[in-house]
mmCIF file of C-alpha atoms in Angstrom:
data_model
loop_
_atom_site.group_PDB
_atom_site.id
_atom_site.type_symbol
_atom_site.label_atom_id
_atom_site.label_comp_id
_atom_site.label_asym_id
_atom_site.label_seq_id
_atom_site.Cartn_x
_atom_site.Cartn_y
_atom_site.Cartn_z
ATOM 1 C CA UNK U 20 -71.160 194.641 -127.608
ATOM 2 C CA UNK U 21 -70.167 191.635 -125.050
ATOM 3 C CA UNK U 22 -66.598 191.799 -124.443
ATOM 4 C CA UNK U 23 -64.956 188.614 -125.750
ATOM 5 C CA UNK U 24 -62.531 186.200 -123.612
ATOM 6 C CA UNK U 25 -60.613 183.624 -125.107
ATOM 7 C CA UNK U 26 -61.291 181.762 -121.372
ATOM 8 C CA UNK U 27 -63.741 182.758 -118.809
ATOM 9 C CA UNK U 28 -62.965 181.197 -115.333
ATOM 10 C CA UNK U 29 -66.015 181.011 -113.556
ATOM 11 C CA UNK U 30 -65.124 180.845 -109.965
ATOM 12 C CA UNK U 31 -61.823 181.463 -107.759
ATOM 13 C CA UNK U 32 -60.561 179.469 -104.852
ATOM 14 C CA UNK U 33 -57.288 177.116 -105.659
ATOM 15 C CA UNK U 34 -59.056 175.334 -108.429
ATOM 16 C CA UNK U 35 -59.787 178.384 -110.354
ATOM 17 C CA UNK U 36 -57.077 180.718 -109.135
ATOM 18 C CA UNK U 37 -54.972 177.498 -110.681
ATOM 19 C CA UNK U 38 -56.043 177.910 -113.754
ATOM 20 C CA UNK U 39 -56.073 180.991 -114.163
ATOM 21 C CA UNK U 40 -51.945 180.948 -113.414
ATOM 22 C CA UNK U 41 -51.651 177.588 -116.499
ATOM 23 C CA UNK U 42 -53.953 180.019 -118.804
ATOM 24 C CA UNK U 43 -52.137 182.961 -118.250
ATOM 25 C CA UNK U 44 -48.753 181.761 -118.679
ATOM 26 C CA UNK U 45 -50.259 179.856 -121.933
ATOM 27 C CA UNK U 46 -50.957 183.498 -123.179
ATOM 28 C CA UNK U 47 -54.441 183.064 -123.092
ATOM 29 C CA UNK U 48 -55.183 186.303 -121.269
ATOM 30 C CA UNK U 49 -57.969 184.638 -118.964
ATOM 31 C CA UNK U 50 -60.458 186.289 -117.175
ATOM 32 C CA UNK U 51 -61.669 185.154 -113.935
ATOM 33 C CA UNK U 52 -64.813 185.895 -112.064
ATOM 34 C CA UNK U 53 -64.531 185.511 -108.527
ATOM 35 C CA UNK U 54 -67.864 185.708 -106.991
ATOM 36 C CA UNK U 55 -68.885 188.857 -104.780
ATOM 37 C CA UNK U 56 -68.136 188.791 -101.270
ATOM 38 C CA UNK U 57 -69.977 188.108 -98.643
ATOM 39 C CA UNK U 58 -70.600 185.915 -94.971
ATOM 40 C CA UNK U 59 -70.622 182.214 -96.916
ATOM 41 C CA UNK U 60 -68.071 179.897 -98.587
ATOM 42 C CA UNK U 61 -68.880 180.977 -101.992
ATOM 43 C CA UNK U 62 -66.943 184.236 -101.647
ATOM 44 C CA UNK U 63 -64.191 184.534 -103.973
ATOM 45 C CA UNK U 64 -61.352 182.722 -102.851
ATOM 46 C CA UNK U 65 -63.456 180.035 -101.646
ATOM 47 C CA UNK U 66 -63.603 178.165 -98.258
ATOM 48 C CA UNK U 67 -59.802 178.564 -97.284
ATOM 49 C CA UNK U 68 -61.334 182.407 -96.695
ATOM 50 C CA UNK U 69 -62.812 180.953 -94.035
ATOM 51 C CA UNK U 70 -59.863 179.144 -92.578
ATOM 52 C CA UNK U 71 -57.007 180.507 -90.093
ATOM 53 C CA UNK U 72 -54.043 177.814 -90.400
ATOM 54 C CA UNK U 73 -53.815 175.866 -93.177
ATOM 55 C CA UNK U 74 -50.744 172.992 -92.317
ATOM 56 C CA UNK U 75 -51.332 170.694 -95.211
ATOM 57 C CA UNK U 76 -50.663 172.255 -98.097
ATOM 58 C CA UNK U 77 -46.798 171.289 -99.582
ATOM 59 C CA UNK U 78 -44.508 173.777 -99.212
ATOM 60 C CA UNK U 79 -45.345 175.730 -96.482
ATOM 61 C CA UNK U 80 -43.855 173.585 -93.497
ATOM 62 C CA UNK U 81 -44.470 176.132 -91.158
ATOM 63 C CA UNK U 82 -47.867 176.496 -92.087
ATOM 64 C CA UNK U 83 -49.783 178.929 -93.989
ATOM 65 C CA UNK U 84 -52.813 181.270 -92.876
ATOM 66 C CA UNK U 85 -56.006 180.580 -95.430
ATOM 67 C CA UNK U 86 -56.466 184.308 -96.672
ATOM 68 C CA UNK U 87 -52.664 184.720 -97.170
ATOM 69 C CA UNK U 88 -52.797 181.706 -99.322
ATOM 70 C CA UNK U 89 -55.292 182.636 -101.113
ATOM 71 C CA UNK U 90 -53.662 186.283 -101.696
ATOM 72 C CA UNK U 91 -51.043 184.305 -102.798
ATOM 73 C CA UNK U 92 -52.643 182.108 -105.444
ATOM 74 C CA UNK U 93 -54.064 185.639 -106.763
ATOM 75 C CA UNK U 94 -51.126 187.732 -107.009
ATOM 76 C CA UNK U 95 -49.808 184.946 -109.152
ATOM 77 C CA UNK U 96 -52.655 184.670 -111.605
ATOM 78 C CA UNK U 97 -52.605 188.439 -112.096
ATOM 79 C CA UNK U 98 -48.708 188.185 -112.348
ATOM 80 C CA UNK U 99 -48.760 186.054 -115.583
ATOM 81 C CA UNK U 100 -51.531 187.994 -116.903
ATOM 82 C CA UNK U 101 -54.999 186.899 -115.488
ATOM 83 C CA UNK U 102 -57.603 189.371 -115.335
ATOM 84 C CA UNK U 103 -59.776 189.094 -111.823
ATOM 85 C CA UNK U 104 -63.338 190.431 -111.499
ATOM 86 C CA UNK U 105 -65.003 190.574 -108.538
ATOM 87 C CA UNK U 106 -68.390 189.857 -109.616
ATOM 88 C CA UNK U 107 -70.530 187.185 -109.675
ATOM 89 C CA UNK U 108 -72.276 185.552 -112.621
ATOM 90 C CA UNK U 109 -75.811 185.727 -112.967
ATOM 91 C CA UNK U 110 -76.713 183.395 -115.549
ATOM 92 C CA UNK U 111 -74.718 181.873 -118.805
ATOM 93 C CA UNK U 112 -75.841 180.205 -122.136
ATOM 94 C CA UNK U 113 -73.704 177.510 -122.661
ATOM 95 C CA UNK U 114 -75.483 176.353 -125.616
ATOM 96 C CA UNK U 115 -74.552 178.549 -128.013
ATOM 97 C CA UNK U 116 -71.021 179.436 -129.476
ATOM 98 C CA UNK U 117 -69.507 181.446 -128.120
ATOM 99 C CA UNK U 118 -70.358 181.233 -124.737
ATOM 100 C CA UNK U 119 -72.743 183.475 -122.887
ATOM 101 C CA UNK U 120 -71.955 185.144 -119.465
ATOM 102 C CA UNK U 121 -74.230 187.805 -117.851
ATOM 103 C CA UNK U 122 -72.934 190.103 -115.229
ATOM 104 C CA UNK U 123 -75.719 191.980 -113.053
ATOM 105 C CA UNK U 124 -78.966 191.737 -113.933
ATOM 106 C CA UNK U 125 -79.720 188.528 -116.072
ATOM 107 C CA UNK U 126 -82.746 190.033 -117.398
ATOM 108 C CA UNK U 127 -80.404 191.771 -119.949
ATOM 109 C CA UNK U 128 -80.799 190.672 -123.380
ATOM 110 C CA UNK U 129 -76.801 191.162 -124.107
ATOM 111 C CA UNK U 130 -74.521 189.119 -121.997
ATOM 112 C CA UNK U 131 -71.530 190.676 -120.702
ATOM 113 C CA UNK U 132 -69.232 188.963 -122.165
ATOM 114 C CA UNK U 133 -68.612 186.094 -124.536
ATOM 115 C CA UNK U 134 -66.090 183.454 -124.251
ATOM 116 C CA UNK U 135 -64.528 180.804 -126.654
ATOM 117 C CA UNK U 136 -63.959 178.370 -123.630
ATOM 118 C CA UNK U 137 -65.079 178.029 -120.071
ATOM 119 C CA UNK U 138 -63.832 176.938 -116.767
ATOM 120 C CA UNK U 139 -65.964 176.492 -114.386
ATOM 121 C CA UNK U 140 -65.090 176.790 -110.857
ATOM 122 C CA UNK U 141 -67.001 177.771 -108.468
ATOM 123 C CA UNK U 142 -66.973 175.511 -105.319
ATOM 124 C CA UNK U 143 -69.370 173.641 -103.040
ATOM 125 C CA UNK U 144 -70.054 175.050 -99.892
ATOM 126 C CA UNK U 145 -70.672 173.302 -96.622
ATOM 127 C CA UNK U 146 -74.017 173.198 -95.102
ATOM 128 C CA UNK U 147 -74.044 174.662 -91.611
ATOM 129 C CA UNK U 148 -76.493 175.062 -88.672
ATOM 130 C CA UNK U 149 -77.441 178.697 -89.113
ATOM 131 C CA UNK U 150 -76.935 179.926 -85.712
ATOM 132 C CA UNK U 151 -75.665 183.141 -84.670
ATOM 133 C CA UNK U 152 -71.780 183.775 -84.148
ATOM 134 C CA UNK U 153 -71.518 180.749 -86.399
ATOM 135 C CA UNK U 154 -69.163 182.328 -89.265
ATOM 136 C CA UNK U 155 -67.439 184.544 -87.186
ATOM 137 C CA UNK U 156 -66.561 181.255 -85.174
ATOM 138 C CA UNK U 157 -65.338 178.997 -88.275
ATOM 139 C CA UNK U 158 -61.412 178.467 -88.008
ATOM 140 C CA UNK U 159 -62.089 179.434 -84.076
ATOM 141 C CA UNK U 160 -63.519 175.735 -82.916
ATOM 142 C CA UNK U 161 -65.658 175.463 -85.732
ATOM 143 C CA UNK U 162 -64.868 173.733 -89.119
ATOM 144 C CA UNK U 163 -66.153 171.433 -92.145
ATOM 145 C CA UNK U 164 -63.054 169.351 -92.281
ATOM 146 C CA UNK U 165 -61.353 167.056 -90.131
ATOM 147 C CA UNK U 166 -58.537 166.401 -92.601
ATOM 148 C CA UNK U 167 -57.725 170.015 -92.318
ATOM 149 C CA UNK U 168 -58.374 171.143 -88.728
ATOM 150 C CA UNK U 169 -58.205 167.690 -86.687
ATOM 151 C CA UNK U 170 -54.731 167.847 -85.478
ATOM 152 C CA UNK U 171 -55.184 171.557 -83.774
ATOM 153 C CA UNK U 172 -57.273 169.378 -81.239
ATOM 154 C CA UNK U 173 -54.995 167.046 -80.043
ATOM 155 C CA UNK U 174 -55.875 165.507 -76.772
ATOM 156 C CA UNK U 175 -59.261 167.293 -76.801
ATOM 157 C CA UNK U 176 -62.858 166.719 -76.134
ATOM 158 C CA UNK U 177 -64.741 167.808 -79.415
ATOM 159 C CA UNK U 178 -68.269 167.096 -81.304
ATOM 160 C CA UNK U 179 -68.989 165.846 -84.756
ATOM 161 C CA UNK U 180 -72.790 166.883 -85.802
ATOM 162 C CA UNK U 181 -74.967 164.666 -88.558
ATOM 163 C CA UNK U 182 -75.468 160.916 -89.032
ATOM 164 C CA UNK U 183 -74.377 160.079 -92.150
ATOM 165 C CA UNK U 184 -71.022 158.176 -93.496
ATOM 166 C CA UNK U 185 -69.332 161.504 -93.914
ATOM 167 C CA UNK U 186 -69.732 162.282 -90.075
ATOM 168 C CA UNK U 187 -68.512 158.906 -88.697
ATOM 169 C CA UNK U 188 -65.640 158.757 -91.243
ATOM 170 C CA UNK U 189 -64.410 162.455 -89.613
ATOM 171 C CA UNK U 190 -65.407 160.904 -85.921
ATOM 172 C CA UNK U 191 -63.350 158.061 -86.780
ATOM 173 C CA UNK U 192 -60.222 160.233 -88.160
ATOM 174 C CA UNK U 193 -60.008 162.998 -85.384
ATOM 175 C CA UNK U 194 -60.442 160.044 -82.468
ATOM 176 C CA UNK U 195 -56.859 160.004 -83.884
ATOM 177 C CA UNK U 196 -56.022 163.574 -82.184
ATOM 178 C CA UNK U 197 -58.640 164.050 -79.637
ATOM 179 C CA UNK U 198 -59.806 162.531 -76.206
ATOM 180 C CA UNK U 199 -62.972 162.235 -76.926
ATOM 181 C CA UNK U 200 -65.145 162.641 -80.101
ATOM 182 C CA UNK U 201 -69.325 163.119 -79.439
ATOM 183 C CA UNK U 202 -71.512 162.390 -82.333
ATOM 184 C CA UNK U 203 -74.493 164.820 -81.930
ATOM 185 C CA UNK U 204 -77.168 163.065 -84.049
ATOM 186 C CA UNK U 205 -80.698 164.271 -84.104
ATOM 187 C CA UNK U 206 -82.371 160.562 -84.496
ATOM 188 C CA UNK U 207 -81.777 157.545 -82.447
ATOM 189 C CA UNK U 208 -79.820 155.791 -84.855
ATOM 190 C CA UNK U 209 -77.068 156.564 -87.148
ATOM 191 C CA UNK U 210 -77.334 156.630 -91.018
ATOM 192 C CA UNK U 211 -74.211 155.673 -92.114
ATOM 193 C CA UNK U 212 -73.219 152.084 -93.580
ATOM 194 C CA UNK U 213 -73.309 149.487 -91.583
ATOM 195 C CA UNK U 214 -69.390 148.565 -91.559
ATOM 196 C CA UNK U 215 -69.383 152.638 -91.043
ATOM 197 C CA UNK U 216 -71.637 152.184 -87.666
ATOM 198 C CA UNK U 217 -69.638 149.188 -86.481
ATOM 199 C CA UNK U 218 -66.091 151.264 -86.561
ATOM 200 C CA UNK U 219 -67.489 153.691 -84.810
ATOM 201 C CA UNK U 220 -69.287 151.568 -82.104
ATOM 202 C CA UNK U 221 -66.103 149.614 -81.413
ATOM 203 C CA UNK U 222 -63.881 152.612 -80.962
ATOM 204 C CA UNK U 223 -63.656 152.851 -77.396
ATOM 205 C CA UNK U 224 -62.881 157.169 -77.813
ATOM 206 C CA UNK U 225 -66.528 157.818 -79.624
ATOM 207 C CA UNK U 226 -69.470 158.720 -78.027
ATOM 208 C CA UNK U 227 -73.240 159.689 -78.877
ATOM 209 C CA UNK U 228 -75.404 162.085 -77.829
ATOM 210 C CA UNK U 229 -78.692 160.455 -79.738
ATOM 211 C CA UNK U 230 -82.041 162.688 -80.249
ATOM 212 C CA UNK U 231 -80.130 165.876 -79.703
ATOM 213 C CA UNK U 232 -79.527 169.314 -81.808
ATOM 214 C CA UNK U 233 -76.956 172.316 -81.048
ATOM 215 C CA UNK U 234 -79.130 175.048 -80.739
ATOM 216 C CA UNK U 235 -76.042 178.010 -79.555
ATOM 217 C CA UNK U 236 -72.725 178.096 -79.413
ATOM 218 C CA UNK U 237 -70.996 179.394 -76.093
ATOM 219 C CA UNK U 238 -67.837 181.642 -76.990
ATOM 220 C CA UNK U 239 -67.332 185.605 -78.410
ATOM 221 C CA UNK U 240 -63.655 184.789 -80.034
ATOM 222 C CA UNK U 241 -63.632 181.256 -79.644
ATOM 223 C CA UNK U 242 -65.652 178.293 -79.597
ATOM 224 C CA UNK U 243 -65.693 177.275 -75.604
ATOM 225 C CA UNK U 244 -69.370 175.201 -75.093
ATOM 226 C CA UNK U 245 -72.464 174.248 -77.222
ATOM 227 C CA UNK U 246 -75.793 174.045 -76.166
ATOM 228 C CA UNK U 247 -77.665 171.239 -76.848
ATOM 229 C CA UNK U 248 -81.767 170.269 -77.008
ATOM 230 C CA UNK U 249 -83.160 167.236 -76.523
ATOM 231 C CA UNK U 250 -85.420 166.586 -78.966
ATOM 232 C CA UNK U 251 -87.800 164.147 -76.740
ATOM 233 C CA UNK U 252 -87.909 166.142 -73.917
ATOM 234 C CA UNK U 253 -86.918 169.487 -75.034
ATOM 235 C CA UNK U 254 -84.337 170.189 -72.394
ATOM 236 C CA UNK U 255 -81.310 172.081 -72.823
ATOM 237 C CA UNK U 256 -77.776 171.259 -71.155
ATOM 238 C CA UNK U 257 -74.084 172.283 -72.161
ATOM 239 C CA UNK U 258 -71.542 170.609 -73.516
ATOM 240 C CA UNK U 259 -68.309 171.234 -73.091
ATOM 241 C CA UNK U 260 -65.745 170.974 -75.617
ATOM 242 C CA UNK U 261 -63.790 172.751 -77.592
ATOM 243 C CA UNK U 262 -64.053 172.079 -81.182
ATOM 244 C CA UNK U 263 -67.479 171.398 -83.312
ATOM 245 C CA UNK U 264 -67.027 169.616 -87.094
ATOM 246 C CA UNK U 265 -69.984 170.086 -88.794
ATOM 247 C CA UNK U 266 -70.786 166.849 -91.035
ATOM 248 C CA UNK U 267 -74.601 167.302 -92.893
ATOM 249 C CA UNK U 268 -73.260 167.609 -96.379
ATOM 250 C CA UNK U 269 -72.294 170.001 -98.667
ATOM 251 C CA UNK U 270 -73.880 171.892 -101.499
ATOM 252 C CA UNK U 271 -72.145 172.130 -105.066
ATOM 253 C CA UNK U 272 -72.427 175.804 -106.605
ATOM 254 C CA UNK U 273 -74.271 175.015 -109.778
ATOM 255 C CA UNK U 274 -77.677 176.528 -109.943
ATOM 256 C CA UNK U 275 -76.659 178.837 -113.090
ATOM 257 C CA UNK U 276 -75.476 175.543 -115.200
ATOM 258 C CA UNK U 277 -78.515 173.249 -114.353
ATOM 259 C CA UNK U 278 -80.383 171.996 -117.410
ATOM 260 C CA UNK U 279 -77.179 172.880 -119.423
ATOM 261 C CA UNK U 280 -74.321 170.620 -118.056
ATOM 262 C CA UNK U 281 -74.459 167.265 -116.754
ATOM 263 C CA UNK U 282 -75.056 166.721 -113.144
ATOM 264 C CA UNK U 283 -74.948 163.765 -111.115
ATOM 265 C CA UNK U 284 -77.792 163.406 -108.749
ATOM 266 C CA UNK U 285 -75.647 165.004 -105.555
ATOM 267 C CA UNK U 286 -75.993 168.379 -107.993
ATOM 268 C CA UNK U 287 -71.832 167.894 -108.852
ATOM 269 C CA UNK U 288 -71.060 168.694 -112.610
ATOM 270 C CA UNK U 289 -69.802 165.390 -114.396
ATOM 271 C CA UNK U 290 -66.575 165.188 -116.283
ATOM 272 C CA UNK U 291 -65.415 162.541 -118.451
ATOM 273 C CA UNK U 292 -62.999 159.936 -116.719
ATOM 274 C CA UNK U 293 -59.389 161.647 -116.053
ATOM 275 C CA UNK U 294 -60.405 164.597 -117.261
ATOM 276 C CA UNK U 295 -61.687 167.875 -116.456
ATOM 277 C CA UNK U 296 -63.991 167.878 -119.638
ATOM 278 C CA UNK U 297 -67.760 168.049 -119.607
ATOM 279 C CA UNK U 298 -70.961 167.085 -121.675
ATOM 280 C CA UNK U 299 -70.649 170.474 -123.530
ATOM 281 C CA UNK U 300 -67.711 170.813 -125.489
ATOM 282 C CA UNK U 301 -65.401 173.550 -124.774
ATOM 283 C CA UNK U 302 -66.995 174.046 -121.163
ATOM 284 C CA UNK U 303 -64.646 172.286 -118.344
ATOM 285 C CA UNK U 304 -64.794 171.810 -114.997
ATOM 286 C CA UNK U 305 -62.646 171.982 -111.689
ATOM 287 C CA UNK U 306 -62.201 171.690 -108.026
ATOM 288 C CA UNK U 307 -65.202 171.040 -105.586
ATOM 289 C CA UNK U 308 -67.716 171.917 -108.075
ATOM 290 C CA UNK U 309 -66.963 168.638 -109.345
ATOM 291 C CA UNK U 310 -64.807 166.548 -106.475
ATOM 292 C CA UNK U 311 -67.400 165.251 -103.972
ATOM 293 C CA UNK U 312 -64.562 162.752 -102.900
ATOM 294 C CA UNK U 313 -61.830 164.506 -101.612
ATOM 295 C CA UNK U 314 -62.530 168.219 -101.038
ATOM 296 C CA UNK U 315 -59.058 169.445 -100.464
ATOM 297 C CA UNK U 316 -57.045 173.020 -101.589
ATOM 298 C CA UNK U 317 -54.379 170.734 -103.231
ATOM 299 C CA UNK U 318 -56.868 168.481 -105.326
ATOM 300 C CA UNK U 319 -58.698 171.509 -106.307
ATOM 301 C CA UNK U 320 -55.409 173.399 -107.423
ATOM 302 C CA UNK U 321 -54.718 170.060 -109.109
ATOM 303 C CA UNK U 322 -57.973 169.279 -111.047
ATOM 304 C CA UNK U 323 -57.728 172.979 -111.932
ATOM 305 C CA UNK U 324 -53.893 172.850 -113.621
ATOM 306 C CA UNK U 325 -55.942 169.762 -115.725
ATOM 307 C CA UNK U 326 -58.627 172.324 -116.798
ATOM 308 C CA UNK U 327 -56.373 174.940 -117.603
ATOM 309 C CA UNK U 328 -54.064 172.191 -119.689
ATOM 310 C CA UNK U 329 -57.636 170.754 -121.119
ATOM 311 C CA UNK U 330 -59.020 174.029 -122.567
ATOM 312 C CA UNK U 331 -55.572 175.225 -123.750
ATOM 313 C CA UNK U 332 -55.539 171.661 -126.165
ATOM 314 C CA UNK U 333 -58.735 172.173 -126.859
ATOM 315 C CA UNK U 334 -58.263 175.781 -127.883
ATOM 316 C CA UNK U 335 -55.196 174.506 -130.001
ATOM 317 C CA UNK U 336 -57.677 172.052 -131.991
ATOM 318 C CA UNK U 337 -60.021 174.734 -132.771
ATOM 319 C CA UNK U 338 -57.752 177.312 -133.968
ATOM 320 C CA UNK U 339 -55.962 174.140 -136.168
ATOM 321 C CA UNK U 340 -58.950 173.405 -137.719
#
């Protein structure tokens, strides 16, 4: 028999760590499923277990390292009550009642476990340049977020790679803490908006290094160099700086809930308009799994104290009826 959960949290990181802390201290005895871990940003705890320093999350004015927070975030769920797997889900039925959830092999006729209500949260993960040292080096020169990690580079020479609005918009923010900001773009133009191009044009701190890819990163501990190839004349050369922001998009974790929940076309799981609900009733959603906008710890933990709040009224209604 499927063991039963009044909520299954699908997902960890500070969305669904955050809920699991409002469901457990509604007495809801969650359960959470944190993923498995492993060398990508889909582990549990999500992408602050990739991060050293984390400086802009409230109430830690010295500053907080990413794993500790995380740790943090944890101890609390399980404090109120939250029971943490660390597993990863291998397929769910979310159109029957209750809810489905296979651990392991999803061949398995019986899921294991059932659940009255579902959170899902379980991330988006950056999409990075697959080159060797390249995990070992994130939070060491290499990141996904300018809002997070542009101030450690004050007064620095530093790279943004991709093309795209999301690359000039983090060009255009760190030219705010660094010397010099090169766009490494592998065509000759960019493919941002226009008004996006012309910002970054006119700011006399941005350069571009057009028709080029990083093909190695120079540095054991830290990021010190990147090589770079010419794509027209396939030539290498170095370039020397000190920090690399990786900017080709991200990738929403929801290949287990396709062709059951509503997806926008980026892959992101709809919810209805100020709220964390989705097209299936009872199923709600949180954090970057859903957030293609903002993409930071403390909107995650936020949109996943409105899940927790959402499935615990929604509970309420069932029970009442």
């Amino acid at each position: 028999m499927p063991d039963h959960k009044e909520v299954v949290i699908i997902g960890s990181g500070p969305a669904g760590l955050t809920a699991g802390i409002y469901t457990a201290r509604a007495s809801l005895s969650p359960l959470v499923i944190e993923g498995e871990p492993s060398s990508t940003s889909d582990q549990p705890g999500g992408q602050l277990m990739l991060t050293t320093e984390v400086e802009n999350y409230p109430g830690f004015p010295s500053g907080i390292m990413g794993p500790e927070l995380m740790s943090n975030f944890r101890s609390q769920a399980e404090r109120f009550g939250a029971s943490l797997l660390t597993k990863k889900v291998t397929k769910v039925n979310l159109l029957t009642t209750p809810f489905e959830i296979w651990i392991g092999d999803p061949s398995v006729a019986e899921p294991t476990f059932t659940a009255s209500s579902v959170i899902v949260s379980t991330g988006a993960k950056a999409l990075m340049l697959d080159l060797p040292n390249e995990i070992e080096l994130v939070g060491h020169g290499i990141s996904t977020c300018a809002t997070c990690d542009g101030f450690f580079f004050r007064d620095q020479e530093i790279a943004v790679v991709g093309g795209g609005d999301s690359a000039v918009e983090e060009a255009i923010f760190l030219s705010r803490f660094a010397s010099k900001v090169t766009i490494i773009h592998r065509r000759d133009q960019l493919r941002a908006s226009k008004i996006m191009q012309d910002r970054a044009f006119s700011n006399p701190k941005i350069e571009f290094l057009w028709n080029h890819e990083v093909t190695e990163y120079v540095g054991d501990t830290k990021l010190e160099s990147v090589t770079v190839r010419n794509l027209i004349h396939n030539s290498q050369s170095n370039l020397q700086i000190s920090g690399l922001f990786i900017a080709i998009g991200h990738t929403p974790n929801t290949s287990i809930f396709e062709d059951q929940l509503s997806l926008h076309e980026n892959g992101y799981i709809k919810t209805e308009s100020d709220s964390s609900r989705t097209n299936i009733d009872g199923v709600f959603a949180c954090g970057d799994v859903q957030d293609f906008t903002y993409r930071q710890a403390i909107t995650a933990a936020g949109s996943g104290c409105m899940a927790a709040i959402d499935a615990e009224r929604w509970l309420e209604e069932q029970h009442a009826e």
